[in-house]
Coordinates of C-alpha atoms in Angstrom, one line a residue:
Chain L
M1 CA 78.2 87.3 72.3
G2 CA 78.5 89.4 69.1
N3 CA 74.9 88.5 68.2
L4 CA 73.8 89.6 71.7
L5 CA 75.6 92.9 71.4
T6 CA 74.2 93.5 67.9
T7 CA 70.7 92.7 69.1
G8 CA 71.2 95.0 72.1
F9 CA 72.4 97.9 69.9
H10 CA 69.4 97.4 67.6
L11 CA 67.1 97.4 70.5
I12 CA 68.6 100.6 71.9
A13 CA 68.5 102.2 68.5
G14 CA 64.8 101.2 68.0
V15 CA 63.8 102.4 71.4
E16 CA 65.7 105.6 70.8
E17 CA 64.1 106.1 67.4
H18 CA 60.6 105.4 68.7
A19 CA 60.8 107.3 71.9
G20 CA 63.0 110.0 70.5
E21 CA 60.7 111.1 67.8
A22 CA 57.9 111.9 70.3
H23 CA 60.4 113.5 72.6
K24 CA 62.0 115.7 70.0
A25 CA 58.6 116.8 68.9
E26 CA 58.3 118.3 72.4
G27 CA 61.6 120.0 71.9
H28 CA 63.8 117.9 74.2
H29 CA 67.4 116.9 73.6
G30 CA 69.3 113.8 74.7
P31 CA 67.8 110.4 75.2
S32 CA 64.1 110.0 76.2
F33 CA 63.1 108.6 79.6
I34 CA 62.8 105.1 78.1
G35 CA 66.1 105.6 76.2
L36 CA 67.9 106.7 79.3
A37 CA 66.4 103.7 81.2
V38 CA 67.8 101.4 78.5
Y39 CA 71.2 103.0 78.7
V40 CA 71.2 102.9 82.5
L41 CA 70.2 99.2 82.3
L42 CA 73.0 98.6 79.9
T43 CA 75.4 100.3 82.3
V44 CA 74.2 98.2 85.2
V45 CA 74.4 95.0 83.2
I46 CA 78.0 95.7 82.2
L47 CA 78.8 96.7 85.8
F48 CA 77.3 93.5 87.2
F49 CA 79.0 91.4 84.5
M50 CA 82.4 92.9 85.4
M51 CA 81.7 92.6 89.1
S52 CA 80.7 88.9 88.8
K53 CA 83.9 88.2 86.9
A54 CA 85.9 90.0 89.5
K55 CA 84.0 88.3 92.4
S56 CA 85.0 84.9 91.1
G57 CA 88.6 85.7 91.8
L58 CA 88.1 87.0 95.3
N59 CA 88.7 83.6 97.0
Q60 CA 92.4 83.6 95.8
R61 CA 95.0 84.7 98.3
V62 CA 96.7 86.8 95.6
F63 CA 94.3 88.2 93.1
K64 CA 95.3 86.7 89.7
N65 CA 92.0 87.3 88.0
S66 CA 92.6 90.5 85.9
Y67 CA 89.1 91.9 86.7
T68 CA 89.7 91.3 90.4
S69 CA 93.1 93.0 90.2
I70 CA 91.6 96.0 88.4
F71 CA 88.8 96.4 91.0
E72 CA 91.3 95.9 93.8
Q73 CA 93.5 98.7 92.4
L74 CA 90.4 100.9 92.0
Y75 CA 89.4 100.2 95.6
L76 CA 92.8 101.0 96.9
F77 CA 92.9 104.2 94.9
L78 CA 89.6 105.3 96.2
E79 CA 90.6 104.3 99.7
N80 CA 93.7 106.5 99.5
M81 CA 91.6 109.3 98.1
C82 CA 88.9 109.1 100.8
V83 CA 91.4 108.8 103.7
G84 CA 93.7 111.4 102.2
I85 CA 91.0 114.0 101.7
I86 CA 88.4 113.3 104.3
G87 CA 90.6 111.8 107.0
S88 CA 90.7 108.6 109.0
H89 CA 86.9 108.3 109.0
G90 CA 86.8 108.5 105.2
R91 CA 86.8 104.8 104.7
K92 CA 83.1 104.5 105.3
Y93 CA 82.5 106.6 102.2
I94 CA 84.4 104.2 99.9
P95 CA 81.4 102.1 98.8
M96 CA 79.5 105.3 97.7
M97 CA 82.5 106.6 95.9
M98 CA 83.1 103.3 94.2
V99 CA 79.5 103.1 93.0
F100 CA 79.7 106.7 91.6
W101 CA 83.1 106.0 90.0
L102 CA 81.9 102.8 88.4
V103 CA 78.6 104.1 87.1
I104 CA 80.2 107.3 85.7
F105 CA 83.2 105.5 84.2
V106 CA 81.1 102.8 82.5
S107 CA 78.6 105.4 81.3
N108 CA 81.4 107.5 79.9
V109 CA 82.9 104.4 78.1
I110 CA 79.5 103.6 76.7
A111 CA 79.5 107.2 75.3
L112 CA 82.6 106.3 73.3
F113 CA 80.7 103.7 71.3
M114 CA 77.1 104.8 71.4
P115 CA 75.3 107.9 70.1
T116 CA 74.6 108.9 73.7
A117 CA 75.1 107.7 77.2
P118 CA 73.6 108.3 80.7
T119 CA 76.3 110.8 81.6
A120 CA 75.6 112.7 78.4
D121 CA 72.2 113.5 79.9
L122 CA 72.1 116.5 82.2
S123 CA 69.1 115.2 84.1
F124 CA 70.9 111.9 85.0
N125 CA 74.0 113.9 86.1
L126 CA 71.8 116.2 88.2
G127 CA 70.3 113.2 89.9
M128 CA 73.8 112.0 90.8
A129 CA 74.8 115.5 92.0
L130 CA 71.7 115.8 94.1
I131 CA 72.5 112.5 95.8
A132 CA 76.1 113.5 96.4
V133 CA 75.3 116.9 97.7
G134 CA 72.3 115.6 99.7
Y135 CA 74.5 113.0 101.3
V136 CA 77.0 115.7 102.1
Q137 CA 74.3 117.7 103.9
Y138 CA 73.1 114.6 105.7
E139 CA 76.7 113.8 106.9
G140 CA 77.1 117.5 107.9
I141 CA 74.0 117.4 110.0
R142 CA 75.0 114.1 111.5
A143 CA 78.4 115.4 112.4
N144 CA 77.5 118.9 113.7
G145 CA 73.8 118.8 114.4
V146 CA 71.1 120.7 112.4
I147 CA 71.9 124.1 114.0
G148 CA 75.7 123.5 114.0
H149 CA 75.7 122.5 110.3
F150 CA 73.6 125.5 109.1
S151 CA 75.4 127.9 111.4
H152 CA 78.6 127.2 109.5
F153 CA 76.8 128.7 106.4
A154 CA 76.8 132.1 108.3
G155 CA 80.6 132.1 108.6
P156 CA 82.5 133.2 111.7
K157 CA 80.5 134.6 114.7
L158 CA 80.4 138.4 114.3
P159 CA 79.2 141.2 116.6
V160 CA 75.5 142.1 116.6
A161 CA 76.2 145.2 114.4
L162 CA 77.5 142.9 111.7
I163 CA 74.6 140.5 111.6
P164 CA 73.6 141.7 108.1
I165 CA 76.9 140.5 106.9
S166 CA 76.4 137.1 108.4
I167 CA 73.0 137.0 106.7
M168 CA 74.6 137.8 103.4
I169 CA 77.3 135.1 103.9
F170 CA 74.5 132.7 104.8
V171 CA 72.6 133.4 101.6
I172 CA 75.8 133.2 99.5
E173 CA 76.7 129.9 101.1
L174 CA 73.2 128.5 100.4
I175 CA 73.6 129.5 96.8
S176 CA 77.1 128.0 96.8
E177 CA 75.6 124.7 98.1
V178 CA 73.0 124.7 95.3
M179 CA 75.7 125.6 92.8
K180 CA 77.6 122.5 93.8
N181 CA 74.8 120.4 92.2
V182 CA 75.1 122.5 89.1
S183 CA 78.9 122.4 89.1
L184 CA 79.0 118.6 89.4
S185 CA 76.3 117.9 86.9
L186 CA 77.1 120.5 84.2
R187 CA 80.8 119.6 84.2
L188 CA 80.2 116.0 83.5
F189 CA 77.4 116.7 81.0
G190 CA 79.6 119.3 79.2
N191 CA 82.6 117.0 78.9
I192 CA 80.7 114.0 77.7
E193 CA 78.1 115.7 75.5
G194 CA 80.8 118.2 74.3
G195 CA 83.0 115.3 73.3
H196 CA 80.1 113.9 71.2
Q197 CA 79.6 117.2 69.6
A198 CA 83.3 117.7 68.9
V199 CA 83.5 114.3 67.2
L200 CA 80.4 115.0 65.1
A201 CA 81.8 118.4 64.1
M202 CA 85.2 116.9 63.2
N203 CA 83.6 114.0 61.3
K204 CA 81.9 116.5 59.1
I205 CA 85.3 117.9 58.1
G206 CA 86.4 114.4 56.9
D207 CA 83.1 113.6 55.3
P208 CA 84.1 114.5 51.7
V209 CA 87.1 112.2 51.8
F210 CA 85.4 109.5 54.0
I211 CA 87.9 109.9 56.8
P212 CA 86.4 109.8 60.4
V213 CA 88.5 112.6 61.7
G214 CA 86.6 112.6 64.9
A215 CA 88.1 109.2 65.7
F216 CA 91.3 110.9 66.4
L217 CA 89.7 112.4 69.5
L218 CA 89.3 108.9 71.0
P219 CA 92.5 109.1 73.2
I220 CA 91.3 112.3 74.7
K221 CA 87.8 111.0 75.2
I222 CA 89.2 107.9 76.9
L223 CA 91.2 110.2 79.2
T224 CA 88.1 112.2 79.8
C225 CA 86.2 109.1 80.9
V226 CA 88.7 108.5 83.7
V227 CA 89.2 112.1 84.6
Q228 CA 85.5 113.0 84.9
A229 CA 84.8 109.9 87.1
L230 CA 87.7 110.9 89.2
I231 CA 86.7 114.6 89.5
F232 CA 83.2 113.8 90.5
C233 CA 84.4 111.5 93.3
L234 CA 87.2 113.9 94.3
L235 CA 84.8 116.8 94.6
T236 CA 82.3 114.8 96.6
C237 CA 85.2 113.8 98.9
V238 CA 86.2 117.4 99.3
Y239 CA 82.6 118.5 100.1
I240 CA 82.3 115.7 102.7
S241 CA 85.6 116.7 104.2
L242 CA 84.4 120.3 104.5
V243 CA 81.4 119.3 106.6
T244 CA 83.0 116.6 108.7
A245 CA 86.3 118.2 109.4
H246 CA 85.1 119.0 113.0
H247 CA 84.0 115.5 113.4
D248 CA 87.5 114.3 112.6
D249 CA 89.0 116.8 115.1
H250 CA 86.7 115.4 117.8
V251 CA 87.7 111.8 116.9
E252 CA 91.4 112.8 117.0
A253 CA 90.9 114.6 120.3
A254 CA 89.0 111.6 121.8
A255 CA 91.8 109.3 120.6
A256 CA 94.4 111.7 122.1
H257 CA 92.6 111.5 125.5
Chain R
M1 CA 82.8 99.7 111.8
S2 CA 79.6 100.0 113.8
N3 CA 79.5 103.7 112.9
E4 CA 79.8 102.7 109.2
Q5 CA 76.9 100.3 109.5
K6 CA 74.9 102.9 111.3
S7 CA 75.6 105.4 108.5
S8 CA 74.7 103.0 105.7
G9 CA 71.2 102.4 107.1
S10 CA 69.0 99.5 106.2
P11 CA 69.5 98.4 102.5
I12 CA 65.8 97.4 102.3
V13 CA 64.7 100.9 103.1
G14 CA 67.0 102.3 100.4
I15 CA 65.8 99.8 97.8
I16 CA 62.1 100.5 98.6
L17 CA 62.7 104.3 98.6
G18 CA 64.6 103.9 95.3
A19 CA 61.8 101.9 93.7
V20 CA 59.3 104.7 94.9
F21 CA 61.6 107.3 93.4
M22 CA 61.9 105.4 90.1
V23 CA 58.1 105.0 89.8
G24 CA 57.6 108.6 90.8
G25 CA 60.3 109.8 88.3
T26 CA 58.7 107.8 85.5
Y27 CA 55.3 109.2 86.3
L28 CA 56.6 112.7 86.5
S29 CA 58.5 112.3 83.2
L30 CA 55.5 111.0 81.4
N31 CA 53.0 113.5 82.9
A32 CA 55.3 116.5 83.2
K33 CA 52.8 118.9 81.7
A34 CA 49.9 117.5 83.7
L35 CA 51.9 117.9 86.9
G36 CA 52.9 121.5 86.1
V37 CA 56.6 121.1 85.5
G38 CA 56.4 120.9 81.8
G39 CA 56.4 124.7 81.6
I40 CA 59.5 125.0 83.7
Q41 CA 61.3 122.3 81.7
E42 CA 60.4 124.1 78.4
T43 CA 61.7 127.4 79.8
L44 CA 64.9 125.7 80.8
E45 CA 65.1 124.0 77.4
G46 CA 64.6 127.3 75.8
Q47 CA 67.7 128.6 77.7
G48 CA 69.7 125.6 76.5
I49 CA 69.4 123.5 79.7
P50 CA 67.8 120.2 78.7
L51 CA 66.4 119.1 82.0
D52 CA 63.8 116.4 82.7
F53 CA 62.9 116.3 86.4
G54 CA 61.4 112.9 86.0
K55 CA 64.7 111.5 84.8
T56 CA 66.5 113.2 87.7
I57 CA 64.2 111.7 90.3
G58 CA 64.3 108.3 88.5
T59 CA 68.2 108.5 88.6
I60 CA 68.0 109.2 92.3
G61 CA 65.9 106.1 92.7
V62 CA 68.3 104.0 90.6
F63 CA 71.2 105.1 92.8
L64 CA 69.3 104.5 96.0
I65 CA 68.9 100.9 94.8
L66 CA 72.4 100.6 93.4
F67 CA 74.2 101.7 96.5
P68 CA 73.1 98.9 98.9
V69 CA 72.9 96.3 96.1
I70 CA 76.4 96.9 94.8
K71 CA 77.7 97.3 98.3
S72 CA 76.4 93.9 99.5
F73 CA 76.9 92.1 96.1
F74 CA 80.5 93.2 95.5
I75 CA 82.1 95.9 97.6
K76 CA 81.6 94.2 100.9
P77 CA 83.1 90.9 99.7
L78 CA 86.0 92.8 98.0
Q79 CA 86.6 94.7 101.3
D80 CA 86.5 91.4 103.2
A81 CA 88.9 89.8 100.8
I82 CA 91.3 92.7 100.9
Q83 CA 91.0 92.8 104.7
E84 CA 91.6 89.0 104.9
R85 CA 94.6 89.3 102.7
N86 CA 96.0 92.1 104.7
S87 CA 95.4 90.1 107.9
D88 CA 97.1 87.2 106.3
L89 CA 100.1 89.3 105.3
E90 CA 100.2 90.9 108.7
R91 CA 100.1 87.4 110.3
T92 CA 102.8 86.2 108.0
F93 CA 105.0 89.2 108.8
T94 CA 104.4 88.7 112.5
E95 CA 105.3 85.0 112.1
A96 CA 108.4 86.0 110.2
E97 CA 109.3 88.5 112.9
N98 CA 108.8 85.9 115.6
L99 CA 110.9 83.4 113.7
R100 CA 113.6 86.0 113.2
T101 CA 113.5 86.8 117.0
E102 CA 113.6 83.1 117.7
M103 CA 116.5 82.6 115.3
E104 CA 118.4 85.5 116.9
R105 CA 117.8 84.0 120.3
M106 CA 119.0 80.6 119.1
R107 CA 122.0 82.2 117.5
S108 CA 122.9 84.1 120.7
D109 CA 122.3 80.8 122.6
Y110 CA 124.6 79.0 120.2
D111 CA 127.2 81.7 120.5
R112 CA 127.0 81.5 124.3
R113 CA 127.2 77.7 124.3
L114 CA 130.1 77.8 121.8
A115 CA 131.9 80.3 124.1
E116 CA 131.2 78.1 127.1
S117 CA 132.5 75.0 125.2
E118 CA 135.6 76.9 124.2
A119 CA 136.2 78.1 127.7
S120 CA 135.6 74.6 129.1
A121 CA 137.9 73.0 126.5
R122 CA 140.5 75.7 127.3
E123 CA 140.1 74.9 131.0
Q124 CA 140.4 71.2 130.4
I125 CA 143.5 71.7 128.3
Q126 CA 145.0 73.9 131.1
S127 CA 144.1 71.3 133.7
Q128 CA 145.6 68.5 131.6
I129 CA 148.8 70.6 131.1
R130 CA 148.9 71.3 134.9
E131 CA 148.3 67.6 135.6
A132 CA 151.0 66.6 133.1
Q133 CA 153.4 69.1 134.7
N134 CA 152.7 67.7 138.2
L135 CA 153.1 64.2 136.9
R136 CA 156.4 65.1 135.3
S137 CA 157.6 66.7 138.5
S138 CA 156.6 63.8 140.6
L139 CA 158.1 61.3 138.1
M140 CA 161.3 63.3 138.1
A141 CA 161.4 63.4 141.9
E142 CA 160.7 59.7 142.1
A143 CA 163.3 59.0 139.5
A144 CA 165.8 61.1 141.4
T145 CA 165.0 59.3 144.6
R146 CA 165.3 56.0 143.0
A147 CA 168.5 57.0 141.3
D148 CA 169.9 58.2 144.7
A149 CA 168.7 54.9 146.2
L150 CA 170.4 52.9 143.5
V151 CA 173.6 55.0 143.8
Q152 CA 173.6 54.4 147.6
Q153 CA 172.8 50.7 147.0
A154 CA 175.6 50.5 144.4
T155 CA 177.9 52.3 146.7
A156 CA 177.1 50.0 149.6
E157 CA 177.5 47.0 147.4
I158 CA 180.8 48.3 146.1
E159 CA 181.8 49.0 149.6
A160 CA 180.8 45.5 150.6
E161 CA 182.6 44.0 147.7
K162 CA 185.6 46.1 148.5
Q163 CA 185.6 44.9 152.0
K164 CA 185.1 41.4 150.9
V165 CA 187.9 41.7 148.3
L166 CA 190.1 43.3 151.0
V167 CA 189.4 40.5 153.4
E168 CA 190.1 38.0 150.7
L169 CA 193.2 39.9 149.7
R170 CA 194.3 40.1 153.2
T171 CA 193.8 36.4 153.7
H172 CA 195.6 35.7 150.5
V173 CA 198.4 38.1 151.4
V174 CA 198.6 36.4 154.8
D175 CA 198.7 33.0 153.2
L176 CA 201.3 34.2 150.7
A177 CA 203.4 35.8 153.5
L178 CA 203.1 32.7 155.6
A179 CA 204.0 30.5 152.6
A180 CA 207.0 32.8 151.9
A181 CA 208.1 32.8 155.5
E182 CA 207.7 29.0 155.6
K183 CA 210.0 28.9 152.6
V184 CA 212.4 31.2 154.3
V185 CA 212.5 29.7 157.8
G186 CA 211.7 26.1 156.6
E187 CA 209.3 25.6 159.4
N188 CA 205.5 25.5 159.6
M189 CA 204.3 29.0 160.3
D190 CA 200.6 28.3 160.3
S191 CA 200.2 28.7 163.9
E192 CA 197.6 30.8 165.5
R193 CA 200.1 33.2 166.9
N194 CA 201.9 33.8 163.5
R195 CA 198.7 34.4 161.8
R196 CA 197.8 37.1 164.3
L197 CA 201.2 38.7 164.0
V198 CA 200.8 38.9 160.2
D199 CA 197.3 40.3 160.5
D200 CA 198.4 43.0 163.0
Y201 CA 201.2 44.0 160.6
I202 CA 198.8 44.2 157.7
N203 CA 196.4 46.3 159.7
S204 CA 199.2 48.6 160.7
V205 CA 200.2 48.9 157.0
E206 CA 196.5 49.7 156.1
V207 CA 196.4 52.3 158.7
V208 CA 199.5 54.0 157.3
A209 CA 198.2 53.7 153.8

């Protein structure tokens, strides 16, 4: 296992070095495309390794396998979050939230031990944000129809004389929707990459006496790993709840009838 | 549930779309300049925003593949296991509730039967007491009757004995009187007429007495 890990790290380092040189020559920061692919692959391998371990304990009546227990707790936590924020129909979003949570968390943990990580790359985070916000728009259109969904952007129905205000609100809302992508991706990127930079800067302080001062940031970074995964999922839930709130009202009204 | 399945769409479509996005992202990343996005990326890079649209599109592709794969590989079995366990627990609780209801029913039935048994026993005891009292009364009445009968019988026997003794006494007195008179008069007095005279005299004496 140790040899495998060492070989993996060397592979990543080699790929990074090889691809990074050409990339940096073009003025880019963060991992190259190949480097990011290797990190994502590593994330996926770790994820599937943990899920395989957890899956082996699913046939027990009471989950005694520690992996299974952890995944169960995560599932129940996300279920509470989805149902609490989105409403009774929020359960169907649990798989998506769980995938987001797992990928972000594992990537963040990789960032603790590696020079970089998928979530330390803004492009990767933007990809996740585009999926999340895109899915929110899809759900909004599914719940309210195309016209109904986009008419919400214009705010409440105003008299004809105030149509310019509605147009302004519409434009602001459109910008707001675009900014959701920026908000989700930049926050995650800033926290993880910022953590790296903070550790590097603090290590430089301890360099003369050979003390890795940056290591003292590890507890905060571990907390950041969890919190950032949580915030990404939480905000996605909030965005979904905003566009499907009417849908929930309809469901409740139908249930009441 | 059907709504959920509808919303998830076909996993194959997601995987194919994801693969297309990944290939497209790779191509875009490697040929950014040729495709005309290199300039935009460089501008953003210059402003401190390190973006590679190829990576972003590739990431979208990765997630389009990961969503259905992870869902079918792990999340669905996990959901099923949790659901199964919850159903098991619910079933166990229902069984426990049913058993509790049954136990309460049996307990009330037991209480009712116990009360009935106590009432029956009390009734039987009362009945036995009444029967014993009746028996005692009848026995006492019978004893009294028999005692009266015995008393009457004894009285009759005494009376008979008395009469018999009186007759014997009278006969004896008559014999004694006759013997005494024989001694006095020196002649046999044992005639029929003398005997009658003595009897009449004794009878007159008895009447006076």
